[in-house]
Coordinates of N, CA and C in Angstrom, one line a residue:
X1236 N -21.7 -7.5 -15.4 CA -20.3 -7.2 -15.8 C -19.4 -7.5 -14.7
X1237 N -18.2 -8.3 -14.8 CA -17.5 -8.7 -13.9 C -16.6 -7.1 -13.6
X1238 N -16.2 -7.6 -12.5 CA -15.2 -6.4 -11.9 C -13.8 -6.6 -11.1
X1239 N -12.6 -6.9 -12.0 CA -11.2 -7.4 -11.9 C -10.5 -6.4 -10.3
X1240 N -10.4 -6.9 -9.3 CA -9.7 -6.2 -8.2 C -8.5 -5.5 -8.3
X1241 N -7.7 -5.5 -9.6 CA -6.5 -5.6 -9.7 C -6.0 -5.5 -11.3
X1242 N -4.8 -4.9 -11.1 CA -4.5 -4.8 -12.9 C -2.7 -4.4 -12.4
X1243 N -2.3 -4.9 -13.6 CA -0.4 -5.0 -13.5 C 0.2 -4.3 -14.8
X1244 N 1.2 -3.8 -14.2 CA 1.6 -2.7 -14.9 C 3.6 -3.2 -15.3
X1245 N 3.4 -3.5 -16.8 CA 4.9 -4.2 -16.6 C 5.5 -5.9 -16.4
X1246 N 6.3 -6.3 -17.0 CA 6.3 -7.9 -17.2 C 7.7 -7.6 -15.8
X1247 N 7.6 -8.5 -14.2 CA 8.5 -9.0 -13.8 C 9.9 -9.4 -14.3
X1248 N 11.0 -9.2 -14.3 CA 12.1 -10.1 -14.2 C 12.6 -11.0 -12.9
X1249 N 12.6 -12.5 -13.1 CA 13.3 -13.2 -11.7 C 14.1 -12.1 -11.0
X1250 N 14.2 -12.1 -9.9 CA 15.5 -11.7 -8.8 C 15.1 -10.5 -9.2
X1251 N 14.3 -9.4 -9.4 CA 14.2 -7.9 -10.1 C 13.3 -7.5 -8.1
X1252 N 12.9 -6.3 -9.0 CA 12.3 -5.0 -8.1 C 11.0 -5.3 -8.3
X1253 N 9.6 -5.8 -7.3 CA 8.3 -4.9 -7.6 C 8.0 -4.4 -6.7
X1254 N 7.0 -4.2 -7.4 CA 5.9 -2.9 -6.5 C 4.4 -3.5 -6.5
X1255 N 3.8 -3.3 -5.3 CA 2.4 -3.9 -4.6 C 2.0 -2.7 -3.7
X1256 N 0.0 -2.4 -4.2 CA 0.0 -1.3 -3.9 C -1.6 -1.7 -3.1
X1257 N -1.9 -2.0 -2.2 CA -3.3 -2.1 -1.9 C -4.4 -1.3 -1.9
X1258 N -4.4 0.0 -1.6 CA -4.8 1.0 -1.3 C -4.7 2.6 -2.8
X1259 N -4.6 1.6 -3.8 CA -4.1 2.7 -5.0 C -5.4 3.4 -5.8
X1260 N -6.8 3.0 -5.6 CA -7.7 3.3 -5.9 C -8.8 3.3 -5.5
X1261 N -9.9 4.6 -5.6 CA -11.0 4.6 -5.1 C -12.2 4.0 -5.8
X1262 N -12.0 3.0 -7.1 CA -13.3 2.9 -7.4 C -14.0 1.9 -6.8
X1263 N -15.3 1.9 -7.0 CA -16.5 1.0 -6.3 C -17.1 0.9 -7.4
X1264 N -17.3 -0.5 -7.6 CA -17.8 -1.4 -8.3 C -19.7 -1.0 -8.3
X1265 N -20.1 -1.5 -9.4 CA -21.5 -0.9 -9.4 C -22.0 -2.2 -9.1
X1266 N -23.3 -1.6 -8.2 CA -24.3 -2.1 -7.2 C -23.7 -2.1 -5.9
X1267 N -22.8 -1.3 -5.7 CA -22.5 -1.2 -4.3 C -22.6 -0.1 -3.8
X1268 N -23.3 0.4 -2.8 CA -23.6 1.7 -2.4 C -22.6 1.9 -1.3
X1269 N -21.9 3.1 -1.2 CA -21.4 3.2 0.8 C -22.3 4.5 1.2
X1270 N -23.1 5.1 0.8 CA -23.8 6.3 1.3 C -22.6 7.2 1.8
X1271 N -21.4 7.7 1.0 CA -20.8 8.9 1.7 C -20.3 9.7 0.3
X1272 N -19.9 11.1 0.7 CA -20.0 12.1 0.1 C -19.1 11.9 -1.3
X1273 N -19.0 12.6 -2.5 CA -17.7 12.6 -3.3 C -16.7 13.1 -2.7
X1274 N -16.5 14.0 -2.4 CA -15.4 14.5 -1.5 C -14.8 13.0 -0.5
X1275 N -15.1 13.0 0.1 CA -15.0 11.1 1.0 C -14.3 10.3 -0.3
X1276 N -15.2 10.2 -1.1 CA -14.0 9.2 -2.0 C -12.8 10.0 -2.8
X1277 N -12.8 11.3 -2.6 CA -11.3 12.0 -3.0 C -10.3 11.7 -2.0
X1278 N -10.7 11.3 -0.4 CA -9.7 11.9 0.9 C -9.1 10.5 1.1
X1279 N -8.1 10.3 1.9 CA -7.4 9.6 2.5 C -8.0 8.0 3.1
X1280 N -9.2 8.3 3.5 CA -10.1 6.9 3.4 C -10.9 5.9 3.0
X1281 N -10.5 6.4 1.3 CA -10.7 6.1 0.1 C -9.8 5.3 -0.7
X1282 N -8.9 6.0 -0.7 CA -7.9 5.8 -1.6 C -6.3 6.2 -0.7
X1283 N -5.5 5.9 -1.1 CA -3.9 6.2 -0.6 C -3.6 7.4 -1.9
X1284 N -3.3 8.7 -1.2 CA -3.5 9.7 -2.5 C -2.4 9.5 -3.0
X1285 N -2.2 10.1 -4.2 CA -0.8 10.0 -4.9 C 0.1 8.9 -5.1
X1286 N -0.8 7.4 -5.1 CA 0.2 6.2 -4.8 C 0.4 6.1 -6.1
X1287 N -0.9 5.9 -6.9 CA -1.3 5.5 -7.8 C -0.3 6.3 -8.9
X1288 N -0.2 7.2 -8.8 CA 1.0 8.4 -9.7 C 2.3 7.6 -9.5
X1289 N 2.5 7.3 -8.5 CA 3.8 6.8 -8.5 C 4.1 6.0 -8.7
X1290 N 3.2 4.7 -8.5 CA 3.4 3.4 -8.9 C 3.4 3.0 -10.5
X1291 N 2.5 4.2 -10.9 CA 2.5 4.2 -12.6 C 4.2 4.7 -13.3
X1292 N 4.5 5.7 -12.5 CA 6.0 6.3 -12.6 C 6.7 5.0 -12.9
X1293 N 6.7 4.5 -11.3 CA 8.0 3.4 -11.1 C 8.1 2.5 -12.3
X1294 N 6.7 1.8 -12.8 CA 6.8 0.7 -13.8 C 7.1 0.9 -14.7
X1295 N 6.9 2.3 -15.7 CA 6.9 2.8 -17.0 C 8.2 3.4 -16.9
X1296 N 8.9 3.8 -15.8 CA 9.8 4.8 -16.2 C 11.2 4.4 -15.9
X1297 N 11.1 3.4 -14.3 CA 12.1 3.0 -13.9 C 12.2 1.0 -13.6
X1298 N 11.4 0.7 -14.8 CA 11.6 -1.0 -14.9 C 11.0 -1.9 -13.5
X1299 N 10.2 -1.1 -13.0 CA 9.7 -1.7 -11.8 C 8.5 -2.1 -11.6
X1300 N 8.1 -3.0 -12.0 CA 6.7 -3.8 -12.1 C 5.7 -3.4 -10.9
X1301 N 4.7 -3.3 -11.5 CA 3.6 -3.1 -10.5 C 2.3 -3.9 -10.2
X1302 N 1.7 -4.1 -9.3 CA 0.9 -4.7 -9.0 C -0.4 -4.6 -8.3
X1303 N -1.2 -3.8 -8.8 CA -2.3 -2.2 -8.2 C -3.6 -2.7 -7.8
X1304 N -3.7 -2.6 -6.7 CA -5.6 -2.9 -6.5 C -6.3 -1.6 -7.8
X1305 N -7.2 -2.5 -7.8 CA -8.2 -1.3 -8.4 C -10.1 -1.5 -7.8
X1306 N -9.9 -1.5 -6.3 CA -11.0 -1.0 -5.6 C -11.0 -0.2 -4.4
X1307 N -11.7 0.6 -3.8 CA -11.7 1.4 -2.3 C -10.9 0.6 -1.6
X1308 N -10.8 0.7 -0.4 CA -10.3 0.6 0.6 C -11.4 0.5 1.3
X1309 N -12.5 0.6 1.0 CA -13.8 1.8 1.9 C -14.9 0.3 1.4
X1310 N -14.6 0.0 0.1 CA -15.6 -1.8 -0.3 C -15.0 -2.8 0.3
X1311 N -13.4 -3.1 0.3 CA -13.0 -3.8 0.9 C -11.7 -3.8 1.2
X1312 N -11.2 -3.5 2.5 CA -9.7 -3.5 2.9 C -8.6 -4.4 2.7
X1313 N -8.0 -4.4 1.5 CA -7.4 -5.9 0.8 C -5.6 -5.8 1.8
X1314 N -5.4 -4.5 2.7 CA -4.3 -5.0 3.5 C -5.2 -4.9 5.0
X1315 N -6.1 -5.8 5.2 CA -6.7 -6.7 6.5 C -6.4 -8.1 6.2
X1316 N -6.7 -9.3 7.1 CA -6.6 -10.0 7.6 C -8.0 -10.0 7.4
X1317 N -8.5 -11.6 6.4 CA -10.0 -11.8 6.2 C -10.7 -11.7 7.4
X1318 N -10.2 -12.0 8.6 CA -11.4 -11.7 10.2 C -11.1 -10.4 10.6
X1319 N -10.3 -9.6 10.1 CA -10.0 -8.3 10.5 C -11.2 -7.5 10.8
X1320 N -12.0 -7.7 11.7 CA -13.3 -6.2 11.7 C -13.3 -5.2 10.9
X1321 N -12.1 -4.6 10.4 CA -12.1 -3.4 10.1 C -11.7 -4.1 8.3
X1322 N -12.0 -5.0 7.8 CA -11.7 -5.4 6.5 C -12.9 -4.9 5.5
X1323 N -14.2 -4.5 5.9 CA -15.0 -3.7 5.4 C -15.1 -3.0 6.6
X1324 N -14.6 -1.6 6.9 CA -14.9 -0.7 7.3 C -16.2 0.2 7.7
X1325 N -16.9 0.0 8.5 CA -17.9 0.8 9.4 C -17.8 2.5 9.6
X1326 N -16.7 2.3 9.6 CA -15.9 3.9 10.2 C -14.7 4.0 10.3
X1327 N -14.5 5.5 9.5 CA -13.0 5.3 9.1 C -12.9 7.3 9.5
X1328 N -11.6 7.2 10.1 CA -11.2 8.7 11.0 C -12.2 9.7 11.2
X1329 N -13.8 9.0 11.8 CA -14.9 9.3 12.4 C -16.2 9.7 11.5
X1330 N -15.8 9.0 10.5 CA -16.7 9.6 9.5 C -17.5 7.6 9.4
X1331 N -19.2 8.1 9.4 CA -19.6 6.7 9.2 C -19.7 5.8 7.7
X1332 N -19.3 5.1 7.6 CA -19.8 4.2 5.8 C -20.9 3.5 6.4
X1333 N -21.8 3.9 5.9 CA -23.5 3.9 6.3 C -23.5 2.5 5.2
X1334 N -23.2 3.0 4.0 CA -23.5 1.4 3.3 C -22.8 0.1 3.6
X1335 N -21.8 0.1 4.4 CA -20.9 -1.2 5.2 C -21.5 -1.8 6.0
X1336 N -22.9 -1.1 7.2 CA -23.1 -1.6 8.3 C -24.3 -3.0 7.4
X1337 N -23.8 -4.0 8.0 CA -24.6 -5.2 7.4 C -24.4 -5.6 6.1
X1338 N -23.1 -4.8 5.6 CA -23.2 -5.6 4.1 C -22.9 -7.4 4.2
X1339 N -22.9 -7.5 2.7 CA -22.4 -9.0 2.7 C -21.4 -9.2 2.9
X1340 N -20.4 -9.8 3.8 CA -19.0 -9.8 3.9 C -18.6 -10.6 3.1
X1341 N -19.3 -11.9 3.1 CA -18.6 -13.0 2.2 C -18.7 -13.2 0.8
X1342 N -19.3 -11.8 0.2 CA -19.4 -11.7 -1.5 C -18.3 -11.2 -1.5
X1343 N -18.1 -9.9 -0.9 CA -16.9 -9.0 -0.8 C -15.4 -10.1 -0.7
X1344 N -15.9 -10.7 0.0 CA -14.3 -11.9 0.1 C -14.1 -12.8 -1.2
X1345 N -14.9 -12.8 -1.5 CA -15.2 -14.3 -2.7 C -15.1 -13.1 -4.1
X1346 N -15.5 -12.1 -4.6 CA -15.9 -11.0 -5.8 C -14.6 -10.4 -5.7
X1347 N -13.8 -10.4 -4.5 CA -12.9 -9.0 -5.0 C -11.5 -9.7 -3.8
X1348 N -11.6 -9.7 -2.6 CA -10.5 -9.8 -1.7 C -9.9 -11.0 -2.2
X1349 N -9.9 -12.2 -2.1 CA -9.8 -13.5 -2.3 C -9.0 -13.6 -3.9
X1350 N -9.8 -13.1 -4.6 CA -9.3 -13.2 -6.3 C -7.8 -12.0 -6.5
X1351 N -8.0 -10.7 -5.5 CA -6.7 -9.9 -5.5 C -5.6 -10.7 -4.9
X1352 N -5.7 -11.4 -4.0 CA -4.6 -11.9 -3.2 C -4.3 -13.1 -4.1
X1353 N -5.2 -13.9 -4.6 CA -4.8 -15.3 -5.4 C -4.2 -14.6 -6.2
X1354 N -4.4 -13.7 -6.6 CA -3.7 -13.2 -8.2 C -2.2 -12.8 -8.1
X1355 N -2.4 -12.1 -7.0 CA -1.1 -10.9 -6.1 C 0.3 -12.3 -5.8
X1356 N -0.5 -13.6 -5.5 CA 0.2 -14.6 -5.2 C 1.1 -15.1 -6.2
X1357 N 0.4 -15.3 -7.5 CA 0.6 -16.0 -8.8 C 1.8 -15.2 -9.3
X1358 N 1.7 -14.1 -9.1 CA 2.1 -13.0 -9.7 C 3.8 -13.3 -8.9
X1359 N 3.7 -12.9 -7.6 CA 4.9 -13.0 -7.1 C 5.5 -14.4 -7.7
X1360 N 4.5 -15.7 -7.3 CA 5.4 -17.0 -7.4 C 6.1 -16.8 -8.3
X1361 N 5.9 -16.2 -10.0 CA 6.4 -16.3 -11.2 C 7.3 -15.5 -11.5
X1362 N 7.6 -14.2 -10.4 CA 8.4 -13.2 -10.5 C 9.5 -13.7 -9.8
X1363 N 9.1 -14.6 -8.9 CA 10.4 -14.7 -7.7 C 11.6 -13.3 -7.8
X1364 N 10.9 -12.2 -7.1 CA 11.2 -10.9 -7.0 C 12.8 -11.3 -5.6
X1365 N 13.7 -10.1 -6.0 CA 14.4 -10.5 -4.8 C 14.3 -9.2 -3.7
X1366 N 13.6 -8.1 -4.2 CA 12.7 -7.2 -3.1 C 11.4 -6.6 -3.7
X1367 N 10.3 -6.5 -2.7 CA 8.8 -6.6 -2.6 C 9.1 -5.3 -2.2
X1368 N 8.0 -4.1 -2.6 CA 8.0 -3.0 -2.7 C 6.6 -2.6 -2.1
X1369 N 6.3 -2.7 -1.4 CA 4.5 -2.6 -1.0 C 4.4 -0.5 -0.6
X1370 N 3.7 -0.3 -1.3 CA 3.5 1.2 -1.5 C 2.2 1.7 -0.7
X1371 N 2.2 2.8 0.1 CA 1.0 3.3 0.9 C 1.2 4.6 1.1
X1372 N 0.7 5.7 1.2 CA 0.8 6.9 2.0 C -0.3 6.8 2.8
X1373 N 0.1 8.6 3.9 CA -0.8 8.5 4.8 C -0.8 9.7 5.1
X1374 N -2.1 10.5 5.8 CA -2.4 11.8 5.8 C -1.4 12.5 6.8
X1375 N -1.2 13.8 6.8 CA -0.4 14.9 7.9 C -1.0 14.7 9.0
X1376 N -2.6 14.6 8.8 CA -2.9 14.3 10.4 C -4.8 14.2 10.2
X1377 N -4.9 13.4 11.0 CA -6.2 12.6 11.2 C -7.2 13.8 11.3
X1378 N -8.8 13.8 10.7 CA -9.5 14.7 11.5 C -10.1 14.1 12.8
X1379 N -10.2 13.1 12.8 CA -10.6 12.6 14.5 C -9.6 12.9 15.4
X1380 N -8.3 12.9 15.4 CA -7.2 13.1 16.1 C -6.3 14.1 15.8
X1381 N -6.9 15.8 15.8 CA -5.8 16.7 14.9 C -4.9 17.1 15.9
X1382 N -4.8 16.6 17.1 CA -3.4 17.0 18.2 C -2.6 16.0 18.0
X1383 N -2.6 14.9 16.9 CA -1.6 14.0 16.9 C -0.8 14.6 15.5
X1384 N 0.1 15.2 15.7 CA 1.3 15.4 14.5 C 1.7 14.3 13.9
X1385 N 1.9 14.5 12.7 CA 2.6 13.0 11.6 C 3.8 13.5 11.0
X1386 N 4.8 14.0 11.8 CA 5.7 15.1 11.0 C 6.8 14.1 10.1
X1387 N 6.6 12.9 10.1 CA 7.5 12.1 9.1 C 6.8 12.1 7.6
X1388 N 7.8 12.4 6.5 CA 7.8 12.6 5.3 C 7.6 11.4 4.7
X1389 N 8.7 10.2 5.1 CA 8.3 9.0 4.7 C 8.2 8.3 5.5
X1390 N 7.8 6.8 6.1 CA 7.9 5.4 7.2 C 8.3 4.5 6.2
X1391 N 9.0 3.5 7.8 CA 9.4 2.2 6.8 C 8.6 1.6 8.0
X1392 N 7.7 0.4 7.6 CA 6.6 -0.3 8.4 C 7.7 -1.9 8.1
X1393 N 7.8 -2.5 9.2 CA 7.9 -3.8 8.9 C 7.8 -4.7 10.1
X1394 N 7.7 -6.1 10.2 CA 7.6 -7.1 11.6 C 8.5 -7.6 11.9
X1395 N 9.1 -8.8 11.5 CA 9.8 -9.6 12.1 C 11.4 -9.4 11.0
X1396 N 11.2 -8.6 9.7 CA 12.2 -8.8 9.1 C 12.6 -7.3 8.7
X1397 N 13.2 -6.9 9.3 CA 13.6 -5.4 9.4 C 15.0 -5.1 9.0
X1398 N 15.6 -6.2 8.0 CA 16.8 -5.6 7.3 C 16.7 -4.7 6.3
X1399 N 15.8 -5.1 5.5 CA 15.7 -4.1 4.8 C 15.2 -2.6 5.0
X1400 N 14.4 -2.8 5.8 CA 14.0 -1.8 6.2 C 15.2 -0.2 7.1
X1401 N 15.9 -0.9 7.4 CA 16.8 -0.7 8.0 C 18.1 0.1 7.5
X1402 N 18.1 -0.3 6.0 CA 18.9 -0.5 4.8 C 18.3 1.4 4.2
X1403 N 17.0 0.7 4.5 CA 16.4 2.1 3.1 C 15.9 3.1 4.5
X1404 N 15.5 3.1 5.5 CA 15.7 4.1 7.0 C 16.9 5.0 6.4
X1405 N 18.6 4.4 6.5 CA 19.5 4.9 6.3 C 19.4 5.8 4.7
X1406 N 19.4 5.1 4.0 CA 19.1 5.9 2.8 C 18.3 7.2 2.6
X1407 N 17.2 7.1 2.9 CA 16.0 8.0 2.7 C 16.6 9.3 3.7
X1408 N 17.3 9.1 4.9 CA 17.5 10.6 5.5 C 18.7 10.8 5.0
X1409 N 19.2 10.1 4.3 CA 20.6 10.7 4.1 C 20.5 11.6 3.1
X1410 N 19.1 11.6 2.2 CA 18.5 12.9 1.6 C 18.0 14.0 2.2
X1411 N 18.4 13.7 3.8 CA 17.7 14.6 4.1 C 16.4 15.1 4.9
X1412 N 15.7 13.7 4.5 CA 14.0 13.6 4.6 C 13.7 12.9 6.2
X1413 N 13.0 13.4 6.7 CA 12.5 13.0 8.0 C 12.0 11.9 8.1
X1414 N 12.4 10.7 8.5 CA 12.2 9.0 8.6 C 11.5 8.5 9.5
X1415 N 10.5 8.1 9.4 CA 9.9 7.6 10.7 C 10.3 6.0 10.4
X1416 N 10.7 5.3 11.9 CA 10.7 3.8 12.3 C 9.7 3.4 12.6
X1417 N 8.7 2.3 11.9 CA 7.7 1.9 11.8 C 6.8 2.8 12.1
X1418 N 7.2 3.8 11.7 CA 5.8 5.5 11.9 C 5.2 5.7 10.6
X1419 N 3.9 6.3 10.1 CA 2.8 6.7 11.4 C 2.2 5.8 12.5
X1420 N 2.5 4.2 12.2 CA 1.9 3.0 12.6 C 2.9 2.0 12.8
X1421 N 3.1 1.0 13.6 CA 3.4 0.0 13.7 C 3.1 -1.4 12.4
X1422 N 4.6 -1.9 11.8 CA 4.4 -2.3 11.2 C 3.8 -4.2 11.8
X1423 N 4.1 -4.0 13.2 CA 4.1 -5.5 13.7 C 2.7 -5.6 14.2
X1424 N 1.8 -4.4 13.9 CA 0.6 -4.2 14.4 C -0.7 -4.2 13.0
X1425 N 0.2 -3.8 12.0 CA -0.7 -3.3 10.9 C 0.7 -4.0 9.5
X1426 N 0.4 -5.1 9.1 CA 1.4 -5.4 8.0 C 0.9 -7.1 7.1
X1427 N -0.6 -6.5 7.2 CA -1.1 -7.7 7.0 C -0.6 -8.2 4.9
X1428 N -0.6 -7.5 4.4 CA -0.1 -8.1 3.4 C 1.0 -8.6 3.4
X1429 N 2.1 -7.8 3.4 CA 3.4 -8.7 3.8 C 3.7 -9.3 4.8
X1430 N 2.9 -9.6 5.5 CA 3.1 -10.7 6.2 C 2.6 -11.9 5.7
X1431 N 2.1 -11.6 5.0 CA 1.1 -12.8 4.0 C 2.2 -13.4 2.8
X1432 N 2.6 -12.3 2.5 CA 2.6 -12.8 0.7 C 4.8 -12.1 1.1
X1433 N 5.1 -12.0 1.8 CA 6.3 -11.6 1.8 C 7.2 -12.7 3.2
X1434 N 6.9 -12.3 4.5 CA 7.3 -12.7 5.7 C 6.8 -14.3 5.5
X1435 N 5.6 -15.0 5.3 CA 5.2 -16.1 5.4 C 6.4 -17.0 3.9
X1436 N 6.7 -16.3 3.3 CA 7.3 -16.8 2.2 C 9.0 -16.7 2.1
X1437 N 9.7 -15.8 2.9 CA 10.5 -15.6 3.2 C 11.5 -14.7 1.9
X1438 N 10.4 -13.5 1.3 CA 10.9 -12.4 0.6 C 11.1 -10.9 1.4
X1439 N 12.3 -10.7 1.2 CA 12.4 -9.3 1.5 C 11.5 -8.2 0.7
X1440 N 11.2 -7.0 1.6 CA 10.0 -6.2 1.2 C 10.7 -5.1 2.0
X1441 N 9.9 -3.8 1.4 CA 9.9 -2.8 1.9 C 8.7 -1.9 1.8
X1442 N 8.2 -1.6 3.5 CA 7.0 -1.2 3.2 C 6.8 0.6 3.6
X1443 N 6.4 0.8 2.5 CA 7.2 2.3 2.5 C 6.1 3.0 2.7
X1444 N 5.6 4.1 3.5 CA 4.3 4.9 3.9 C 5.0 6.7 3.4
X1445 N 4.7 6.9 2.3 CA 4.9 8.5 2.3 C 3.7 9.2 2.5
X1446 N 4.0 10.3 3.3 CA 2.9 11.4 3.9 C 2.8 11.9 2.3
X1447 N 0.7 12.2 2.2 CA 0.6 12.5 0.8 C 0.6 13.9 0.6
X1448 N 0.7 14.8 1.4 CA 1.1 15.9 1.1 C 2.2 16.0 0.0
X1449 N 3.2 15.1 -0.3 CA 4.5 14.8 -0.7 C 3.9 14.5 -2.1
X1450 N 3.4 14.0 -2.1 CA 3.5 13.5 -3.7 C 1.5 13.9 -4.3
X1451 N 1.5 15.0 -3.6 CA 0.1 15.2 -4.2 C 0.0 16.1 -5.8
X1452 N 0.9 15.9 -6.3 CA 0.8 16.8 -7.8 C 1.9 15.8 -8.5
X1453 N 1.9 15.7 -9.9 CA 2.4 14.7 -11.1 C 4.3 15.5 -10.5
X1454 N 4.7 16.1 -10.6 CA 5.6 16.4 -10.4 C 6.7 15.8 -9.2
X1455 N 5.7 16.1 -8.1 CA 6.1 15.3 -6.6 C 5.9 13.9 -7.1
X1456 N 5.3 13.2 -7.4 CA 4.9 12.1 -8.3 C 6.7 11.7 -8.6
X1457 N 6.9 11.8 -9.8 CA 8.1 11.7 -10.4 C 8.9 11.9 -9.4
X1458 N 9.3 12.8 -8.8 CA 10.4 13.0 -7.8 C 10.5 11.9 -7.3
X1459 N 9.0 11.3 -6.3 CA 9.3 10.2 -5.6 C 9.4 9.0 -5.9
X1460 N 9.0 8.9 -7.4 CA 9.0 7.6 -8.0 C 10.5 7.2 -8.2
X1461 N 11.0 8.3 -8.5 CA 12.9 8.2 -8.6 C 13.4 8.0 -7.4
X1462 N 13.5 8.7 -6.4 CA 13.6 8.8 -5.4 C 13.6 6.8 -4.4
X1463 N 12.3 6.5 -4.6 CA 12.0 5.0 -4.4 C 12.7 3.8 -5.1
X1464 N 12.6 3.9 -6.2 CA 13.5 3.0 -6.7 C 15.4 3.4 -6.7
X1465 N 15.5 4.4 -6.4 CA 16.8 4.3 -6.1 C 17.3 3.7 -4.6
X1466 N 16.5 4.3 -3.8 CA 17.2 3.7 -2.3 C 16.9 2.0 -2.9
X1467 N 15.6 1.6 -3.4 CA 14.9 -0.1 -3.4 C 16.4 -1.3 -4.1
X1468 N 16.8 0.0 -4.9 CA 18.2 -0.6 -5.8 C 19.5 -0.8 -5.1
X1469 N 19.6 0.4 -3.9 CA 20.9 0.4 -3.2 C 20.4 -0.5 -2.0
X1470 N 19.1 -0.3 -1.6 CA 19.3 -1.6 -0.7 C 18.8 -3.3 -0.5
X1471 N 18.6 -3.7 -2.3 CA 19.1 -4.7 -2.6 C 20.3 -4.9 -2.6
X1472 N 21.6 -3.8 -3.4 CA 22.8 -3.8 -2.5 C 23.8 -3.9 -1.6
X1473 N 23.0 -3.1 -0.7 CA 23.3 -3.6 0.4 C 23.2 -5.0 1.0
X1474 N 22.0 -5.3 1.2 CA 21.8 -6.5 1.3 C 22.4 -7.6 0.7
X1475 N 23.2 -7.6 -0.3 CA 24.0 -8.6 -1.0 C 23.2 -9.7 -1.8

């Protein structure tokens, strides 16, 4: 039985709003073992918690198309860079993926990475979106690294094209909410999808990292689903 990387939520309009989610689900395809716990595929290095809630929000509720992995992060990391070492993951915030060491890498590329991104591609060309919405959260704080605080609510990650980003920075604290600039991570370090499928093409994007404490219940969910597509609307706006 074949196994689709990916599923879309919502018909694009030219010049409109999407949403692109790499990290929005934990499942693993059968015949693939990673030898780690269920709890492991509940946490943070599994899945992006609460993306998934939101990105279902945005499409159904606020006209904003979606575009959703639907595998681990942990089978294969679809925002790496195909030579990326860490594109099937060995070890992830000190915990080992015992079934990664020696897997196949080049099924994994050809079965699932390769066909997400061709698809992720087709999808954009036919939308000609006039902002890219790429969705992630990220934990309060690492268990390999618990003296490093993550005290930002939301980040805006981006490389070489940081108007927008810049745009929705301003927006987001003016709620109030604690803004990290290219925090918890560097977006010029770690931005491999949009760099791909956004910067290499010359579409504006916003790559938005909410801490999932934030959106860990259906409720917080909605909040932030509203919340996202409004700044995404005013700083299309902005941007003219």
């Amino acid at each position: 039985m074949s196994f689709t990387p990916y599923r879309q939520i919502g018909e694009p309009r030219t010049g409109g709003i999407v949403l692109v989610s790499d990290h929005a689900s934990n499942a693993v395809p059968e015949g693939i073992e990673l030898g780690v716990s269920a709890a492991t595929m509940e946490s943070h290095i599994a899945v992006d918690i609460g993306v998934e809630g939101v990105a279902e929000r945005m499409a159904r509720r606020h006209d904003i198309p979606a575009f959703l992995a639907t595998i681990s992060r942990l089978v294969v990391d679809l925002h790496r860079e195909e030579d990326h070492p860490g594109m099937i993951p060995e070890e992830s915030d000190g915990k080992l993926i015992v079934g990664n060491i020696g897997a196949d890498r080049d099924m994994r590329l050809a079965k699932f990475y390769r066909p997400y991104h061709t698809a992720m591609e087709r999808w954009l060309e036919a939308a000609q979106p006039r902002l890219i919405i790429s969705l992630h959260s990220f934990t309060p704080s690492l268990e390999s690294k618990p003296e490093q605080e993550r005290p930002w609510e939301v980040g805006l990650l981006y490389n070489t094209n940081s108007e927008p980003a810049r745009h929705a920075i301003r927006l987001f604290a003016a709620q109030g909410l604690t803004v990290g600039d290219n925090e918890p991570y560097s977006g010029r370090e770690l931005n491999a999808t949009m760099n791909r499928h956004a910067e290499a093409k010359g579409r504006d994007y916003l790559a938005i990292e909410v801490r999932n404490d934030q959106i860990a219940t259906e409720a917080d969910q909605a909040r932030w689903a509203a919340l996202i597509a409004d700044v995404a609307q005013r700083t299309v706006l902005a941007m003219g």
